[in-house]
Coordinates of C-alpha atoms and ligand atoms in Angstrom, one line a residue:
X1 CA 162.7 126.0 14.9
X2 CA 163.9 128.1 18.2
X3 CA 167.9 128.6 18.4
X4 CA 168.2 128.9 21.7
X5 CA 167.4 125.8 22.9
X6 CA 170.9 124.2 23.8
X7 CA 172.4 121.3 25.6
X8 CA 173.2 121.3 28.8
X9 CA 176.6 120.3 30.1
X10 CA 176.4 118.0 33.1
X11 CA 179.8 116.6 32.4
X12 CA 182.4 116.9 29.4
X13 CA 181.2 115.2 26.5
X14 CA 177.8 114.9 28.6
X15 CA 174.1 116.6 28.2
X16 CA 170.9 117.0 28.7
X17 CA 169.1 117.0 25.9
X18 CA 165.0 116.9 27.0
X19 CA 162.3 119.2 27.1
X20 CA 160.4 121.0 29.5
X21 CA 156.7 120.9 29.7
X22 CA 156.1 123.9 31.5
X23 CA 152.1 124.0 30.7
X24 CA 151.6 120.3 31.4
X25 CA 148.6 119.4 34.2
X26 CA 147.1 116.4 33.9
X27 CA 149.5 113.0 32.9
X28 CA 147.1 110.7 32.0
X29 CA 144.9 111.8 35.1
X30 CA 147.7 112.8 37.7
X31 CA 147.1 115.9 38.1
X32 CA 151.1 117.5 37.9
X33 CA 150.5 121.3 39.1
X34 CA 154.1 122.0 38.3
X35 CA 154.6 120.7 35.1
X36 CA 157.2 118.6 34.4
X37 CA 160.3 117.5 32.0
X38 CA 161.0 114.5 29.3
X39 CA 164.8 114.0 30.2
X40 CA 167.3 112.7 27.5
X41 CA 170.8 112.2 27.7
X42 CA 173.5 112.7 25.0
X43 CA 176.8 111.4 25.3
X44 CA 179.9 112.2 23.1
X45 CA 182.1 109.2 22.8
X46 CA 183.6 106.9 19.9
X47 CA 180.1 106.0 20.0
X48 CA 177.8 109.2 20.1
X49 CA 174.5 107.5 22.5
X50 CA 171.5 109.1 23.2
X51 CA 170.0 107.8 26.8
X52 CA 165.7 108.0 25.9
X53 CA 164.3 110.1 23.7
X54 CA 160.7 112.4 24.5
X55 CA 157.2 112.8 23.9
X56 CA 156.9 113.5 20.5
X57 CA 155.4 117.2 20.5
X58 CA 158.5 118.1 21.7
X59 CA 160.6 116.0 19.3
X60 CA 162.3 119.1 17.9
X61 CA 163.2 120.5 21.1
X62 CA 165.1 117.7 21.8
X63 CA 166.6 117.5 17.8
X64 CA 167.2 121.4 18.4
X65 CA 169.1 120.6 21.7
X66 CA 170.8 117.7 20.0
X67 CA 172.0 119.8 17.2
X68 CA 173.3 122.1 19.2
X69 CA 176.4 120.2 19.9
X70 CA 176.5 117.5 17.3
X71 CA 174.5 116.5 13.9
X72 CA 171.8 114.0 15.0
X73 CA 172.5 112.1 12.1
X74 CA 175.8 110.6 13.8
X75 CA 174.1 109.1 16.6
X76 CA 175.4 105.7 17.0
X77 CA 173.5 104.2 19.8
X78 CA 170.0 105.0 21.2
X79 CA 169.1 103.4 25.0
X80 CA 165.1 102.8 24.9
X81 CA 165.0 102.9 29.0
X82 CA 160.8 102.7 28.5
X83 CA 158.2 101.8 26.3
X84 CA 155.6 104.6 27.4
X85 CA 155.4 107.0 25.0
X86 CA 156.8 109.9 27.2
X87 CA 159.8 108.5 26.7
X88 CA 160.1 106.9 23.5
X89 CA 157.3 108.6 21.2
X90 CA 160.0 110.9 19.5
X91 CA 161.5 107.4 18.5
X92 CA 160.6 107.7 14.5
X93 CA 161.5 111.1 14.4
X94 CA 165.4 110.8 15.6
X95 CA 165.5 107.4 13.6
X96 CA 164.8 109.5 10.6
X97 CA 167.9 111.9 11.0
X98 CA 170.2 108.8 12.9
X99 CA 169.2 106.2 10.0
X100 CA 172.3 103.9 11.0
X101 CA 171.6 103.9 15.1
X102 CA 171.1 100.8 17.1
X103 CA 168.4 100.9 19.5
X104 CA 168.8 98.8 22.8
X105 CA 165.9 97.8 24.8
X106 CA 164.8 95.3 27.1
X107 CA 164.2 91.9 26.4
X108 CA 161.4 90.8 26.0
X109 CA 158.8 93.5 27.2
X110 CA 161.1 96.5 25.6
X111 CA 161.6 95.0 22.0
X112 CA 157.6 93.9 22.2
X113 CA 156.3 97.4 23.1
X114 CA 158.2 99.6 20.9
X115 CA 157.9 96.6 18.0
X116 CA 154.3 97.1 18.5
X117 CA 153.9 101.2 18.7
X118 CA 156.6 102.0 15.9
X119 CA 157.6 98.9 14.0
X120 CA 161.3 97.3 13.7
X121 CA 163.8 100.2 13.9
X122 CA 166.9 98.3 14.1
X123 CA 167.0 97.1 18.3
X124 CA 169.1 95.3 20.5
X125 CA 167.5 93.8 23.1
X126 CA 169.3 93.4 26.1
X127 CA 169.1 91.7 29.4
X128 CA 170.4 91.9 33.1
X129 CA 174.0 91.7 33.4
X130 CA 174.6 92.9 29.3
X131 CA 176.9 95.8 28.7
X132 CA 178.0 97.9 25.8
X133 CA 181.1 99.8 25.4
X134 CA 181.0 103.1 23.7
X135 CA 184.9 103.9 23.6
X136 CA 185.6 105.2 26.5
X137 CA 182.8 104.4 28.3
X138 CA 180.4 101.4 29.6
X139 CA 176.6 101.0 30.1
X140 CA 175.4 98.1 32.1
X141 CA 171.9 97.8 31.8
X142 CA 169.7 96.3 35.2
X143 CA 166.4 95.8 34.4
X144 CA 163.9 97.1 36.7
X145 CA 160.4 95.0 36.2
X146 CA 157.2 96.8 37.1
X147 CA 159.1 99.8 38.0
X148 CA 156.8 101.0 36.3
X149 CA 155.9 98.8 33.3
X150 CA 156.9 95.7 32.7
X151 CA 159.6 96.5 29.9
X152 CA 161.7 99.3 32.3
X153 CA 165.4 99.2 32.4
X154 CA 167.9 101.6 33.8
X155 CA 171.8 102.0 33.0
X156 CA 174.7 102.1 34.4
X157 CA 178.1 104.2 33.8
X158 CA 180.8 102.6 35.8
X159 CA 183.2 105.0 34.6
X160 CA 181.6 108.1 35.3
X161 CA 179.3 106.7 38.2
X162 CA 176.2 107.5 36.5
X163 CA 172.8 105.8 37.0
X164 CA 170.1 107.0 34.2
X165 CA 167.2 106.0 36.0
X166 CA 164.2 106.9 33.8
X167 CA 161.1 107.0 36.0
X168 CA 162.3 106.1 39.1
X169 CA 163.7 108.9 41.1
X170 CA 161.9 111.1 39.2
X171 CA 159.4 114.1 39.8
X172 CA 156.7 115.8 37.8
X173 CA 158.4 119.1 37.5
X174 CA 158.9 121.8 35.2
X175 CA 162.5 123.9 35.8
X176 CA 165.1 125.8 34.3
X177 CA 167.7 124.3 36.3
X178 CA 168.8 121.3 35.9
X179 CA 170.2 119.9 39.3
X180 CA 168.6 119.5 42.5
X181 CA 171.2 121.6 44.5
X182 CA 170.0 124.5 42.0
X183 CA 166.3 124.3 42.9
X184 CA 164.2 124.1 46.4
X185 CA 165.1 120.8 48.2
X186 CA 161.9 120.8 50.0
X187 CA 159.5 121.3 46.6
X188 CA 161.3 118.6 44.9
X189 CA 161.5 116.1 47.6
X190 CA 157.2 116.7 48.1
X191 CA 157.1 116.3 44.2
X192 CA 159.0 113.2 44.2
X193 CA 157.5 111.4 47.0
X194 CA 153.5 112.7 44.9
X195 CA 155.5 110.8 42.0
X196 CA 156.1 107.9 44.0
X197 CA 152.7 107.8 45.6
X198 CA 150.8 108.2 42.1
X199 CA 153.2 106.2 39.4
X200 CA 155.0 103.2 41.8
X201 CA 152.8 102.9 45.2
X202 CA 151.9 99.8 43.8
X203 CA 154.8 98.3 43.4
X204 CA 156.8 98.3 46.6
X205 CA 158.1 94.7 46.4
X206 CA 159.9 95.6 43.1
X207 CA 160.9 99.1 44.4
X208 CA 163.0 97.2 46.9
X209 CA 163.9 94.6 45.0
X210 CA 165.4 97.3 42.2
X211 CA 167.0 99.1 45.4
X212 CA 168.8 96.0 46.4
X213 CA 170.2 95.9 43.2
X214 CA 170.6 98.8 42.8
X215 CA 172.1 99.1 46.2
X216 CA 175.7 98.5 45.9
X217 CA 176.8 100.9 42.8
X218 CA 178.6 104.2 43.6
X219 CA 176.3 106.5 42.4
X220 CA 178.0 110.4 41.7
X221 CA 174.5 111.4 39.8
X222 CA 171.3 109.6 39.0
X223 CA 170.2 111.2 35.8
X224 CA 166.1 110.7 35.8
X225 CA 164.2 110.9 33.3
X226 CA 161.9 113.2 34.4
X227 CA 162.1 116.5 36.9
X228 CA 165.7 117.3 38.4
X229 CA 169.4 115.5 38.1
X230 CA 170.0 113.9 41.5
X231 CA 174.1 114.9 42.2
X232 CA 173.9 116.7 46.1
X233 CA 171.1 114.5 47.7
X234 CA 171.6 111.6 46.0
X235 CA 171.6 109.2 49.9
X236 CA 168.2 111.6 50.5
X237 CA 166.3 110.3 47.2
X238 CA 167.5 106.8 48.0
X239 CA 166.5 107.1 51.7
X240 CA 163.1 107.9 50.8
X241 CA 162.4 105.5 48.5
X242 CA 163.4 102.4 51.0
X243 CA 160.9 104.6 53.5
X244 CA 158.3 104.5 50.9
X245 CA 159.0 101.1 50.1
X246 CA 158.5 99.4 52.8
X247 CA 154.7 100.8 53.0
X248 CA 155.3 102.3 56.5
X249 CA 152.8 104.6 57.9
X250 CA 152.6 107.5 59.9
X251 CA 150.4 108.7 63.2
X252 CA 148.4 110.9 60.7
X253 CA 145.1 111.0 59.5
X254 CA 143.2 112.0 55.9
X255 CA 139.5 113.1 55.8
X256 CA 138.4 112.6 52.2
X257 CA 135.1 113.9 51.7
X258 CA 132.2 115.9 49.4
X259 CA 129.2 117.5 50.3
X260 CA 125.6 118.4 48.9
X261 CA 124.2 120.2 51.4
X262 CA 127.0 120.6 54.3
X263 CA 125.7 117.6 56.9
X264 CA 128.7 115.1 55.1
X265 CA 130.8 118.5 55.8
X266 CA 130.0 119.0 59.3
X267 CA 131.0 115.3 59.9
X268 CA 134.5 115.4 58.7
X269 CA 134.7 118.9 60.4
X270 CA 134.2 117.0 63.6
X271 CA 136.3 113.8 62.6
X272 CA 139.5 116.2 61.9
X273 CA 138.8 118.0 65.3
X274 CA 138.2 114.6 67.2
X275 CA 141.4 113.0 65.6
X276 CA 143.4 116.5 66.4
X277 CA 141.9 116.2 70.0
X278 CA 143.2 112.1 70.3
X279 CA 147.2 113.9 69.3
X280 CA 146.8 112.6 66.0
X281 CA 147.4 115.4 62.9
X282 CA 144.9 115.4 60.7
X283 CA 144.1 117.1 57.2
X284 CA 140.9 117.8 55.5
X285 CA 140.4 117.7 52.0
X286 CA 136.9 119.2 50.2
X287 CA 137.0 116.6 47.0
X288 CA 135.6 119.2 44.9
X289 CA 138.8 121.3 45.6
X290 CA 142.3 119.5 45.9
X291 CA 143.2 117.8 43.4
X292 CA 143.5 113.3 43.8
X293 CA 147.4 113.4 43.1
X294 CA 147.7 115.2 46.2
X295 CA 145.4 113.5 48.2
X296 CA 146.7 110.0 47.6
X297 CA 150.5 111.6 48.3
X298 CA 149.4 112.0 52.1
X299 CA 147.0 109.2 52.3
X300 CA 150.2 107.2 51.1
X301 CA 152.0 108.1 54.7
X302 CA 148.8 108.3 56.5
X303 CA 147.7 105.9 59.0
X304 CA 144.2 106.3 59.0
X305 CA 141.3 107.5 56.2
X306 CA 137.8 108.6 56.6
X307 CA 136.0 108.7 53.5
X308 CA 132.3 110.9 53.2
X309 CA 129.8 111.2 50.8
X310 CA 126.4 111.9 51.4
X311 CA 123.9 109.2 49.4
X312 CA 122.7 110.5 45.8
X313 CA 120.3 108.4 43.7
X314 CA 120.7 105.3 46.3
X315 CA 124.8 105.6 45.7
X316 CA 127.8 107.8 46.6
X317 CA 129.0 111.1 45.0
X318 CA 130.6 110.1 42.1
X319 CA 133.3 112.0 42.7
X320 CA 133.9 110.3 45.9
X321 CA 133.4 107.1 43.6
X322 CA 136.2 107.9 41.0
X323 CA 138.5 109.1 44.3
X324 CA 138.0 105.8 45.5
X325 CA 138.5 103.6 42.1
X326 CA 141.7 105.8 41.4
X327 CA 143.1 105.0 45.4
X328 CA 142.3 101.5 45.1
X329 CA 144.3 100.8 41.7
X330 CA 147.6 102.1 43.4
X331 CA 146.9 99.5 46.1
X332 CA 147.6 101.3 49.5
X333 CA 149.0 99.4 52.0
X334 CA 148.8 99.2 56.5
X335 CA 145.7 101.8 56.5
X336 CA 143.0 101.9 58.9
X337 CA 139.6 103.1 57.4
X338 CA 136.6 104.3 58.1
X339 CA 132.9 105.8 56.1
X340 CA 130.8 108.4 57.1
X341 CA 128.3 110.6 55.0
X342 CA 124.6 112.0 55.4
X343 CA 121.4 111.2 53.6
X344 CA 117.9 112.2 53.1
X345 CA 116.5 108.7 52.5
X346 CA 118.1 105.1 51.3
X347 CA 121.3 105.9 53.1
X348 CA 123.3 104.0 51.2
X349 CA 126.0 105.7 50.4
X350 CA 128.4 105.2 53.5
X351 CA 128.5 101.2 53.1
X352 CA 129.1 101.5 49.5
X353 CA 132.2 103.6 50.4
X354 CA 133.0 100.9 53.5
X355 CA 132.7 98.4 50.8
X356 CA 135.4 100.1 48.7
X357 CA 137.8 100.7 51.9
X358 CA 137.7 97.2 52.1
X359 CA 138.6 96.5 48.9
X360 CA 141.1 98.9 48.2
X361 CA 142.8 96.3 51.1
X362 CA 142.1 98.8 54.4
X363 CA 141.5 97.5 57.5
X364 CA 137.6 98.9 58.8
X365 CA 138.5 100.6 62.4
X366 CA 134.8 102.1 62.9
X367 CA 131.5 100.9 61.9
X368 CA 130.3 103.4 58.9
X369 CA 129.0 106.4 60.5
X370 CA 125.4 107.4 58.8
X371 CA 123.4 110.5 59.6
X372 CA 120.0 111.2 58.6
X373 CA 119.4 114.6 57.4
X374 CA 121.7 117.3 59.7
X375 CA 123.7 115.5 62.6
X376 CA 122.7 116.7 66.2
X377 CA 125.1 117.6 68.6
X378 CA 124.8 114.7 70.7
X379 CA 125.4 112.7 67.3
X380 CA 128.6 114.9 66.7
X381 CA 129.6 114.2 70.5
X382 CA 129.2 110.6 69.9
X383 CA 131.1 110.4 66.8
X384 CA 134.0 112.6 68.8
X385 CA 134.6 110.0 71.8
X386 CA 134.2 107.2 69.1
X387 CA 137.4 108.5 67.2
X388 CA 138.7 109.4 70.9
X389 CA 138.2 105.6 71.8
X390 CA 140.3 104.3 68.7
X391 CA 142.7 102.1 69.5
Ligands
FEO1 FE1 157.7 108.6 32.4 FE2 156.4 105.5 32.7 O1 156.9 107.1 31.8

């Protein structure tokens, strides 16, 4: 057991109590190049609460941090804001030092979920518009459906103007400060809107529809639970996400491609020149070297997407293919598309990957672009004054 993990004051009577997972690089496939945090929030009152709990490897740091300030056995109240186990997997382990605490989830999806994954352990279930008082404080809990799961709730702290807002807001990052004014504005705004674009991109509708409700409470911090405390740019966050949820896009365009033998390389060398020529910024990611988190953060505010991928065994690369099944399950909205790719013989690949364009809901600006074996320069100057010609 380390001794020097503490709490963290935010407020009197108020800390963080989470972990950092500094090694952390793939969450369930996204890739998080900066690690991130399992926040968890401990608050002093008549009733001692504990806001979400961590993933359970690092259930002793947060019991270490815990103990740091008070014995976790007199924890009163424990707020279940989410079911995924990031959040609530340490659960059974503070239950076993906090016999007598109540634990408040949503109703229904919360008390399902964590009924299922750790059996009855004494909840509450709550729904919009119920609040608890914990002495000196209140905590109004607002569901937020589909924001991510269907069970997600945050809460509310009139008193102190708190909103703990669990995933939303958040960011996959590892620090050793807590608050955003403490760490590099512009690193944790592109980390947020990567968060946004890989957890909630398909949920717009209920992003807003939490924002509206959200829209009207005086907020001095929002407490997330993952990545930094929001308490200097709190109008910034919120800013961005009714920008990102409202699905608009920018003039900007994504080449997304791989390559066996370079001709699939030299044709999204010349789309990214020909879009650069039309005004239009462009960027150009190699598949085989950027990770798919990133990629789907810019295709996310991108106007248009060409997709490449030379033909292999009468079908696409199949890392192109798992590109394409992971864009299409966070269901990207107002892009303009377009396939291009080489091949030897069969040729397939490009209409598979117009097919998939189309089904991830773009809208098919250029007919697939398919070149047998290495493109010509009159080919390559054909291809330029189509993407020239787009409307
Ligand atoms: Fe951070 Fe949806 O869990």
């Amino acid at each position: 057991m380390n001794n020097s993990l503490k709490a963290v004051e935010i407020r009197k009577d108020i800390y963080w109590v989470g972990a950092v997972d500094w090694s952390m690089r793939n969450f369930h496939g996204y890739e998080t190049s900066r690690g991130t945090s399992y926040n968890a929030y401990l608050i002093l009152d008549k009733k001692i609460t504990l806001i979400d709990t961590v993933k359970a490897p690092f259930k002793d740091e947060l019991l270490r941090r815990i103990a740091s300030v008070v014995n976790p056995a007199k924890i009163d109240v424990i707020v279940s804001s989410h079911v995924e186990p990031d959040h609530s997997s340490a659960l059974p382990f503070v239950k076993e030092y906090a016999r007598n605490a109540e634990i408040i989830t949503s109703q229904p999806n919360g008390l399902k979920g964590l009924t299922a994954r750790y059996g009855n352990l004494n909840y509450t279930p709550v729904k919009a518009g119920d609040s608890i008082s914990i002495g000196s404080r209140t905590l109004n809990f607002v569901p937020t459906p589909m924001l991510h799961w269907p069970d997600s709730m945050v809460t509310y702290c009139p008193e102190e103007k708190f909103l703990f807002s669990n995933d939303a807001f958040g960011q996959h990052l590892a620090t050793s400060m807590r608050f955003d004014d403490e760490n590099d504005l512009n690193t944790i705004l592109f980390e947020a809107k990567k968060y946004y674009a890989n957890i909630l991109m398909p949920f717009g509708k209920q992003a807003l529809a939490a924002l509206s409700s959200l829209g009207g409470l005086d907020m001095k911090m929002i407490l997330t639970g993952h990545g930094i405390i929001w308490r200097e740019n709190i109008e910034t966050i919120l800013d961005c996400y009714s920008e990102w949820a409202s699905g608009d896009v920018e003039e900007r365009a994504v080449i997304v491609f791989d390559s066996m033998w370079g001709s699939t390389e030299i044709l999204a060398q010349t789309i990214t020149e020909a879009f650069a020529r039309k005004g239009i910024p462009a960027a150009y990611y190699d598949i085989k070297t950027t990770p798919m988190s990133d990629i789907v953060t810019d295709i996310f505010t991108s106007k248009y997407l060409a997709v490449g991928s030379p033909t292999i065994n009468n079908q696409m690369m199949p890392t192109i293919a798992s590109f394409l099944c992971y864009l299409k399950g966070l269901r990207p909205q107002n892009h303009k598309a377009f396939a291009f790719g080489s091949y030897g013989w069969g040729g397939q690949s490009p209409g598979l990957v117009e097919e998939e364009l189309k089904a991830a809901g773009m809208e098919i600006i250029l007919d697939k672009i398919r070149i047998a074996n290495v493109p010509t320069s009159a080919q390559l100057e054909e291809i330029t004054n189509k993407i020239l010609e787009l409307q």
